[in-house]
CSV table of C-alpha atoms and ligand atoms in Angstrom, one decimal:
chain,number,residue,atom,x,y,z
V,26,MET,CA,-66.8,106.8,104.5
V,27,ASN,CA,-68.7,109.1,102.1
V,28,LYS,CA,-68.3,108.4,98.4
V,29,PRO,CA,-66.6,111.1,96.3
V,30,ILE,CA,-69.1,113.4,94.6
V,31,VAL,CA,-69.4,113.7,90.8
V,32,LEU,CA,-71.5,116.7,89.9
V,33,THR,CA,-72.6,118.2,86.7
V,34,GLY,CA,-75.3,120.7,85.5
V,35,ILE,CA,-77.5,120.7,82.4
V,36,LYS,CA,-78.9,123.9,81.1
V,37,PRO,CA,-82.6,123.9,80.0
V,38,THR,CA,-82.2,126.1,77.0
V,39,GLY,CA,-83.5,124.1,74.1
V,40,HIS,CA,-85.2,121.0,72.9
V,41,PRO,CA,-82.8,118.0,73.4
V,42,HIS,CA,-81.3,116.9,70.1
V,43,LEU,CA,-79.1,114.0,68.8
V,44,GLY,CA,-75.9,116.1,69.3
V,45,ASN,CA,-76.7,116.6,73.0
V,46,TYR,CA,-77.3,113.0,73.5
V,47,ILE,CA,-74.1,111.7,71.9
V,48,GLY,CA,-71.9,114.6,73.2
V,49,ALA,CA,-73.1,114.9,76.7
V,50,ILE,CA,-76.0,112.7,77.9
V,51,LYS,CA,-74.5,109.3,76.9
V,52,PRO,CA,-71.1,109.9,78.5
V,53,ALA,CA,-72.7,111.3,81.6
V,54,LEU,CA,-75.0,108.3,82.0
V,55,GLU,CA,-72.0,106.0,81.6
V,56,MET,CA,-70.3,107.9,84.4
V,57,ALA,CA,-73.4,107.6,86.6
V,58,LYS,CA,-73.2,103.8,86.5
V,59,LYS,CA,-70.0,103.9,88.4
V,60,THR,CA,-71.0,102.8,91.9
V,61,ASN,CA,-67.8,104.1,93.7
V,62,TYR,CA,-69.1,107.7,93.3
V,63,GLN,CA,-72.2,109.6,94.4
V,64,SER,CA,-73.4,111.3,91.2
V,65,MET,CA,-75.4,114.6,91.4
V,66,TYR,CA,-77.0,115.8,88.2
V,67,PHE,CA,-79.0,119.0,88.2
V,68,ILE,CA,-81.0,121.1,85.9
V,69,ALA,CA,-79.3,124.5,85.8
V,70,ASP,CA,-82.5,126.6,85.6
V,71,TYR,CA,-81.1,129.7,87.1
V,72,HIS,CA,-78.3,129.6,84.5
V,73,ALA,CA,-80.9,129.3,81.8
V,74,LEU,CA,-82.6,132.5,83.0
V,75,ASN,CA,-80.1,134.8,81.4
V,76,THR,CA,-81.2,133.6,77.9
V,77,VAL,CA,-84.6,132.0,78.3
V,78,GLN,CA,-86.9,134.8,79.5
V,79,ASN,CA,-90.3,133.3,78.8
V,80,ALA,CA,-92.0,131.5,81.7
V,81,GLU,CA,-93.8,128.9,79.6
V,82,GLN,CA,-90.7,128.1,77.6
V,83,LEU,CA,-88.4,127.8,80.7
V,84,LYS,CA,-91.0,125.4,82.3
V,85,SER,CA,-91.3,123.4,79.1
V,86,TYR,CA,-87.5,123.1,78.6
V,87,THR,CA,-87.1,122.0,82.2
V,88,TYR,CA,-89.6,119.2,81.8
V,89,GLU,CA,-88.2,118.2,78.5
V,90,ILE,CA,-84.7,117.9,79.9
V,91,ALA,CA,-85.9,116.0,83.0
V,92,ALA,CA,-87.9,113.6,80.8
V,93,THR,CA,-85.0,113.1,78.4
V,94,TRP,CA,-82.5,112.1,81.1
V,95,LEU,CA,-85.0,109.7,82.8
V,96,ALA,CA,-86.1,108.2,79.5
V,97,LEU,CA,-82.5,107.5,78.5
V,98,GLY,CA,-81.8,105.6,81.7
V,99,LEU,CA,-80.9,108.0,84.5
V,100,ASN,CA,-81.9,106.3,87.7
V,101,PRO,CA,-83.1,108.8,90.3
V,102,GLU,CA,-82.7,106.2,93.1
V,103,LYS,CA,-79.0,106.2,92.5
V,104,VAL,CA,-78.3,109.7,91.2
V,105,ILE,CA,-79.3,112.8,93.1
V,106,PHE,CA,-81.3,114.5,90.3
V,107,TYR,CA,-82.6,118.0,91.2
V,108,ARG,CA,-83.4,121.5,90.0
V,109,GLN,CA,-80.9,124.2,90.9
V,110,SER,CA,-83.7,126.5,92.0
V,111,ASP,CA,-85.0,124.0,94.5
V,112,VAL,CA,-81.8,124.5,96.5
V,113,PRO,CA,-81.8,128.2,97.5
V,114,GLU,CA,-78.6,127.7,99.5
V,115,ILE,CA,-76.8,127.8,96.2
V,116,THR,CA,-77.8,131.4,95.5
V,117,GLU,CA,-76.7,132.3,99.1
V,118,LEU,CA,-73.3,130.8,98.4
V,119,ASN,CA,-73.3,132.6,95.1
V,120,TRP,CA,-73.5,135.9,97.0
V,121,ILE,CA,-70.8,134.9,99.5
V,122,LEU,CA,-68.4,133.9,96.7
V,123,SER,CA,-69.1,137.1,94.7
V,124,SER,CA,-67.8,139.1,97.6
V,125,ILE,CA,-64.4,137.4,97.3
V,126,THR,CA,-64.2,137.4,93.5
V,127,SER,CA,-62.4,140.2,91.7
V,128,LYS,CA,-64.2,141.9,88.9
V,129,GLY,CA,-61.2,141.5,86.7
V,130,LEU,CA,-61.6,137.7,86.8
V,131,MET,CA,-65.1,138.0,85.4
V,132,ASN,CA,-63.8,140.2,82.6
V,133,ARG,CA,-61.5,137.4,81.6
V,134,ALA,CA,-64.1,134.6,81.8
V,135,HIS,CA,-64.6,133.3,78.3
V,136,ALA,CA,-68.4,133.4,77.9
V,137,TYR,CA,-68.4,137.1,78.6
V,138,LYS,CA,-65.1,137.7,76.7
V,139,THR,CA,-66.5,136.1,73.6
V,140,LYS,CA,-69.5,138.4,73.7
V,141,VAL,CA,-67.3,141.4,74.2
V,142,ASP,CA,-65.1,140.4,71.2
V,143,LYS,CA,-68.2,139.9,69.0
V,144,ASN,CA,-69.6,143.3,70.0
V,145,THR,CA,-66.2,145.0,69.3
V,146,GLU,CA,-66.0,143.3,65.9
V,147,VAL,CA,-69.3,144.8,64.8
V,148,GLY,CA,-68.7,148.2,66.4
V,149,LEU,CA,-71.2,147.9,69.2
V,150,ASP,CA,-70.7,148.9,72.9
V,151,ILE,CA,-68.6,146.2,74.4
V,152,ASP,CA,-71.4,145.3,76.9
V,153,ALA,CA,-74.3,145.4,74.4
V,154,GLY,CA,-76.7,142.5,75.2
V,155,VAL,CA,-74.8,141.4,78.3
V,156,ASN,CA,-76.8,141.0,81.5
V,157,MET,CA,-75.3,140.5,85.0
V,158,GLY,CA,-76.4,136.9,84.9
V,159,LEU,CA,-74.1,136.2,82.0
V,160,TYR,CA,-71.3,138.4,83.4
V,161,THR,CA,-71.2,136.6,86.8
V,162,TYR,CA,-72.1,133.2,85.4
V,163,PRO,CA,-68.8,131.6,86.6
V,164,ILE,CA,-69.6,132.6,90.2
V,165,LEU,CA,-72.9,130.7,90.1
V,166,ILE,CA,-71.2,127.7,88.6
V,167,ALA,CA,-68.6,127.8,91.4
V,168,ALA,CA,-71.5,127.9,93.9
V,169,ASP,CA,-73.1,124.9,92.2
V,170,ILE,CA,-69.9,122.9,92.5
V,171,LEU,CA,-68.6,124.0,95.9
V,172,MET,CA,-72.0,123.8,97.7
V,173,PHE,CA,-71.7,120.0,97.7
V,174,GLN,CA,-68.0,119.6,98.2
V,175,SER,CA,-67.8,118.1,94.7
V,176,ASP,CA,-64.7,116.1,93.8
V,177,LEU,CA,-65.1,115.6,90.1
V,178,VAL,CA,-67.0,117.7,87.6
V,179,PRO,CA,-67.5,116.2,84.1
V,180,VAL,CA,-67.7,119.0,81.5
V,181,GLY,CA,-67.2,119.6,77.8
V,182,LYS,CA,-63.9,121.3,76.9
V,183,ASP,CA,-65.5,124.7,76.7
V,184,GLN,CA,-66.3,124.5,80.4
V,185,ILE,CA,-62.9,123.6,81.8
V,186,GLN,CA,-62.2,127.3,82.6
V,187,HIS,CA,-65.3,127.4,84.8
V,188,VAL,CA,-64.1,124.5,86.9
V,189,GLU,CA,-60.7,126.1,87.3
V,190,ILE,CA,-62.3,129.3,88.4
V,191,ALA,CA,-64.3,127.4,91.0
V,192,ARG,CA,-61.1,125.7,92.2
V,193,ASP,CA,-59.3,129.1,92.5
V,194,MET,CA,-62.3,130.5,94.5
V,195,ALA,CA,-62.2,127.5,96.8
V,196,ALA,CA,-58.5,127.9,97.4
V,197,SER,CA,-58.8,131.6,98.0
V,198,PHE,CA,-61.7,131.1,100.5
V,199,ASN,CA,-59.7,128.5,102.3
V,200,HIS,CA,-56.8,130.8,102.5
V,201,THR,CA,-58.8,133.6,103.9
V,202,TYR,CA,-61.1,131.7,106.3
V,203,SER,CA,-59.3,128.3,106.9
V,204,GLU,CA,-59.8,125.0,105.2
V,205,THR,CA,-63.5,124.8,104.2
V,206,PHE,CA,-63.9,123.7,100.5
V,207,LYS,CA,-62.6,120.7,98.7
V,208,LEU,CA,-60.8,121.7,95.5
V,209,PRO,CA,-62.9,120.3,92.6
V,210,GLN,CA,-61.3,118.8,89.5
V,211,HIS,CA,-62.7,118.8,86.0
V,212,VAL,CA,-63.1,115.6,84.0
V,213,VAL,CA,-63.3,116.2,80.3
V,214,THR,CA,-65.8,113.8,78.9
V,215,GLU,CA,-64.0,111.8,76.4
V,216,GLU,CA,-63.7,113.4,73.0
V,217,THR,CA,-66.7,112.1,71.2
V,218,ALA,CA,-66.9,112.7,67.5
V,219,THR,CA,-68.4,116.1,66.6
V,220,ILE,CA,-71.9,115.2,65.6
V,221,PRO,CA,-72.8,116.8,62.3
V,222,GLY,CA,-76.1,118.4,61.7
V,223,LEU,CA,-78.4,118.5,58.6
V,224,ASP,CA,-76.0,120.8,56.8
V,225,GLY,CA,-72.8,119.0,57.7
V,226,ARG,CA,-71.7,121.6,60.3
V,227,LYS,CA,-71.6,120.7,64.0
V,228,MET,CA,-75.2,120.0,65.2
V,229,SER,CA,-76.1,123.0,67.2
V,230,LYS,CA,-79.3,124.9,68.1
V,231,SER,CA,-77.6,128.1,67.0
V,232,TYR,CA,-77.2,126.8,63.4
V,233,GLY,CA,-80.7,125.5,63.2
V,234,ASN,CA,-79.5,122.2,61.9
V,235,VAL,CA,-80.5,119.8,64.7
V,236,ILE,CA,-82.4,116.5,64.7
V,237,PRO,CA,-84.6,116.4,67.8
V,238,LEU,CA,-84.2,113.3,69.9
V,239,PHE,CA,-87.7,112.2,70.2
V,240,GLU,CA,-89.5,113.1,67.0
V,241,SER,CA,-92.0,110.7,65.5
V,242,PRO,CA,-90.5,108.1,63.3
V,243,GLU,CA,-91.9,109.9,60.2
V,244,LYS,CA,-90.3,113.2,61.2
V,245,LEU,CA,-87.1,111.5,62.1
V,246,LYS,CA,-87.0,109.8,58.7
V,247,LYS,CA,-87.7,113.0,56.9
V,248,LEU,CA,-84.9,114.8,58.7
V,249,ILE,CA,-82.4,112.0,58.0
V,250,PHE,CA,-83.3,112.2,54.3
V,251,LYS,CA,-82.5,115.9,54.4
V,252,ILE,CA,-78.9,115.4,55.5
V,253,LYS,CA,-76.6,116.9,52.9
V,254,THR,CA,-74.6,114.4,50.8
V,255,ASP,CA,-72.3,114.8,47.8
V,256,SER,CA,-73.3,114.0,44.2
V,257,SER,CA,-71.3,110.8,43.8
V,258,LEU,CA,-73.1,107.9,42.0
V,259,PRO,CA,-74.4,104.9,43.9
V,260,THR,CA,-71.7,102.6,42.4
V,261,GLU,CA,-68.8,104.9,43.4
V,262,PRO,CA,-66.8,103.9,46.5
V,263,LYS,CA,-67.3,106.3,49.4
V,264,ASP,CA,-65.2,107.3,52.4
V,265,PRO,CA,-67.0,106.6,55.6
V,266,LYS,CA,-64.7,109.0,57.5
V,267,GLN,CA,-66.0,111.9,55.3
V,268,SER,CA,-69.6,111.0,55.8
V,269,SER,CA,-71.8,112.6,58.5
V,270,LEU,CA,-74.4,109.8,58.0
V,271,PHE,CA,-71.7,107.2,58.9
V,272,THR,CA,-70.8,109.2,62.0
V,273,LEU,CA,-74.4,109.1,63.1
V,274,TYR,CA,-74.8,105.4,62.3
V,275,LYS,CA,-71.7,104.5,64.3
V,276,GLU,CA,-73.1,106.0,67.5
V,277,PHE,CA,-76.1,103.8,67.5
V,278,ALA,CA,-75.2,100.6,65.6
V,279,GLU,CA,-73.6,97.3,66.9
V,280,GLU,CA,-70.0,96.6,66.3
V,281,ASN,CA,-70.7,94.0,63.5
V,282,GLU,CA,-73.2,96.3,61.8
V,283,ILE,CA,-70.6,99.1,61.7
V,284,ILE,CA,-68.0,96.8,60.1
V,285,TYR,CA,-70.5,95.7,57.5
V,286,PHE,CA,-71.7,99.2,56.7
V,287,LYS,CA,-68.2,100.4,56.3
V,288,ARG,CA,-67.6,97.6,53.7
V,289,ARG,CA,-70.8,98.7,51.9
V,290,TYR,CA,-69.4,102.3,51.7
V,291,GLU,CA,-66.1,101.1,50.3
V,292,GLU,CA,-67.9,98.9,47.7
V,293,GLY,CA,-70.2,101.7,46.7
V,294,ILE,CA,-73.7,102.3,48.1
V,295,GLY,CA,-76.4,104.8,47.1
V,296,TRP,CA,-77.1,107.7,49.5
V,297,GLY,CA,-80.8,106.8,49.6
V,298,GLU,CA,-80.0,103.4,51.0
V,299,VAL,CA,-77.5,104.8,53.4
V,300,LYS,CA,-80.2,107.1,54.8
V,301,GLN,CA,-82.7,104.3,55.1
V,302,GLN,CA,-80.1,102.2,57.1
V,303,VAL,CA,-79.3,105.1,59.3
V,304,PHE,CA,-83.0,105.7,60.0
V,305,ASN,CA,-83.5,102.0,60.8
V,306,VAL,CA,-80.8,101.9,63.4
V,307,LEU,CA,-81.6,105.2,65.0
V,308,ASN,CA,-85.3,104.4,65.1
V,309,ARG,CA,-84.6,101.0,66.6
V,310,GLU,CA,-82.5,102.4,69.4
V,311,LEU,CA,-84.7,105.4,70.1
V,312,GLU,CA,-88.0,103.7,70.0
V,313,GLY,CA,-88.0,102.6,73.7
V,314,PRO,CA,-86.7,105.9,75.1
V,315,ARG,CA,-89.1,107.8,72.9
V,316,ALA,CA,-92.1,106.0,74.4
V,317,GLU,CA,-90.7,106.6,77.9
V,318,TYR,CA,-90.1,110.2,77.2
V,319,HIS,CA,-93.7,110.8,76.1
V,320,ASN,CA,-94.9,108.9,79.2
V,321,TYR,CA,-93.1,111.4,81.4
V,322,ILE,CA,-94.1,114.4,79.4
V,323,ASN,CA,-97.7,113.4,79.7
V,324,GLN,CA,-97.4,113.0,83.4
V,325,PRO,CA,-95.6,116.1,84.7
V,326,LYS,CA,-96.7,115.1,88.2
V,327,ILE,CA,-94.3,112.2,88.2
V,328,LEU,CA,-91.5,114.5,87.0
V,329,GLN,CA,-92.3,117.0,89.7
V,330,GLU,CA,-92.2,114.3,92.4
V,331,ILE,CA,-88.8,112.9,91.2
V,332,LEU,CA,-87.3,116.4,91.2
V,333,GLU,CA,-88.8,117.2,94.5
V,334,VAL,CA,-87.3,114.1,96.2
V,335,GLY,CA,-83.9,114.9,94.6
V,336,GLY,CA,-84.2,118.5,95.6
V,337,GLU,CA,-84.8,117.7,99.2
V,338,ASN,CA,-81.9,115.3,99.3
V,339,ALA,CA,-79.6,117.9,97.7
V,340,ARG,CA,-80.9,120.6,100.0
V,341,LYS,CA,-80.2,118.7,103.1
V,342,ARG,CA,-76.5,118.4,102.1
V,343,ALA,CA,-76.4,122.1,101.1
V,344,GLN,CA,-77.8,123.2,104.4
V,345,GLU,CA,-75.3,121.3,106.4
V,346,ASN,CA,-72.5,122.8,104.3
V,347,LEU,CA,-73.8,126.3,104.4
V,348,LYS,CA,-74.0,126.2,108.2
V,349,ILE,CA,-70.2,125.6,108.3
V,350,ILE,CA,-69.5,128.2,105.7
V,351,LYS,CA,-71.5,130.8,107.6
V,352,GLN,CA,-69.6,130.0,110.8
V,353,ARG,CA,-66.3,130.4,109.0
V,354,ILE,CA,-67.2,133.9,107.7
V,355,GLY,CA,-68.7,135.1,111.0
V,356,LEU,CA,-72.4,135.0,110.1
V,357,THR,CA,-73.5,132.8,113.0
V,358,PHE,CA,-73.3,133.6,116.7
D,404,LIG,N1,-72.4,125.9,82.4
D,404,LIG,C1,-72.8,124.5,82.0
D,404,LIG,C2,-73.3,124.5,80.5
D,404,LIG,O1,-73.4,125.6,79.9
D,404,LIG,C3,-73.9,124.0,82.9
D,404,LIG,C4,-73.5,124.1,84.4
D,404,LIG,C5,-74.0,125.0,85.3
D,404,LIG,C6,-72.5,123.3,85.0
D,404,LIG,N2,-73.4,124.7,86.5
D,404,LIG,C7,-72.5,123.7,86.4
D,404,LIG,C8,-71.7,122.2,84.6
D,404,LIG,C9,-71.7,123.1,87.3
D,404,LIG,C10,-70.9,121.7,85.6
D,404,LIG,C11,-70.9,122.1,86.9
D,404,LIG,O2,-73.6,123.5,80.0
């Protein structure tokens, strides 16, 4: 009996930061440990293309993402880890699906709609800055998912709509051409705390407030000391729930350390000391993965080989599936 498939994509659109790790990478690695599923994780490089239009940058982001996942414990012997562009069958399926997708559905997809709303707000043409890659983004996601008969798709809340669209497309294809695709289901990765950035707002590349994951200890320390705090005195009790430094600490420290730190907050602790403690714990936990990360980055050949093996494995599955799909739609004699 084949194991159910868990599949998710990771866009190579920026340097991996602490927010990515806590919000997405950590829960996905937990999920990959479950042995009753076959996990498939891929680097969504074709998805990145609608924003990253610089060859060197796209290459570099792709390596960085691959190295990050491997350094943090993704096991390529257990998980099928590949680049989307190494499986051209996905773009063939993308075309097939686009022929059964109504344009109106794409008008309502939220990535595009958000852009239209923003353009309208500032009085621009509704489609200003929209390329077809962005507009038809949900179709490529559906192809990613349906290509492998995925059962479960772990995503952030903002991506639920995409999995629902994939599900609708699968149902509509099955209705037109007979039962072909499994209907995928989203799994919302458990609501982790929103990770605050340097300025206290959500850590996000678009706010320019991120702490990169694998900076040198000196840089990491410098950035942690830049995190905004209030002007309360060291002796004043502080509320850990209101403190972004505490939120960061909690994600990396041991249970007993967290309890102790909380008590220190309540008794009164200076922000300088808080920052030092946060640095100590983060650095302790990131030291090992940081060394691994640099090993991989310095040996791109190893990364290429790992992705190649994953790509071949994924491609074999895709080819088998595409053969059936093509029969269903009358493209094979
Ligand atoms: N759209 C996702 C993101 O922006 C990445 C992604 C691409 C994806 N294809 C997918 C996620 C398929 C789950 C399944 O992060």
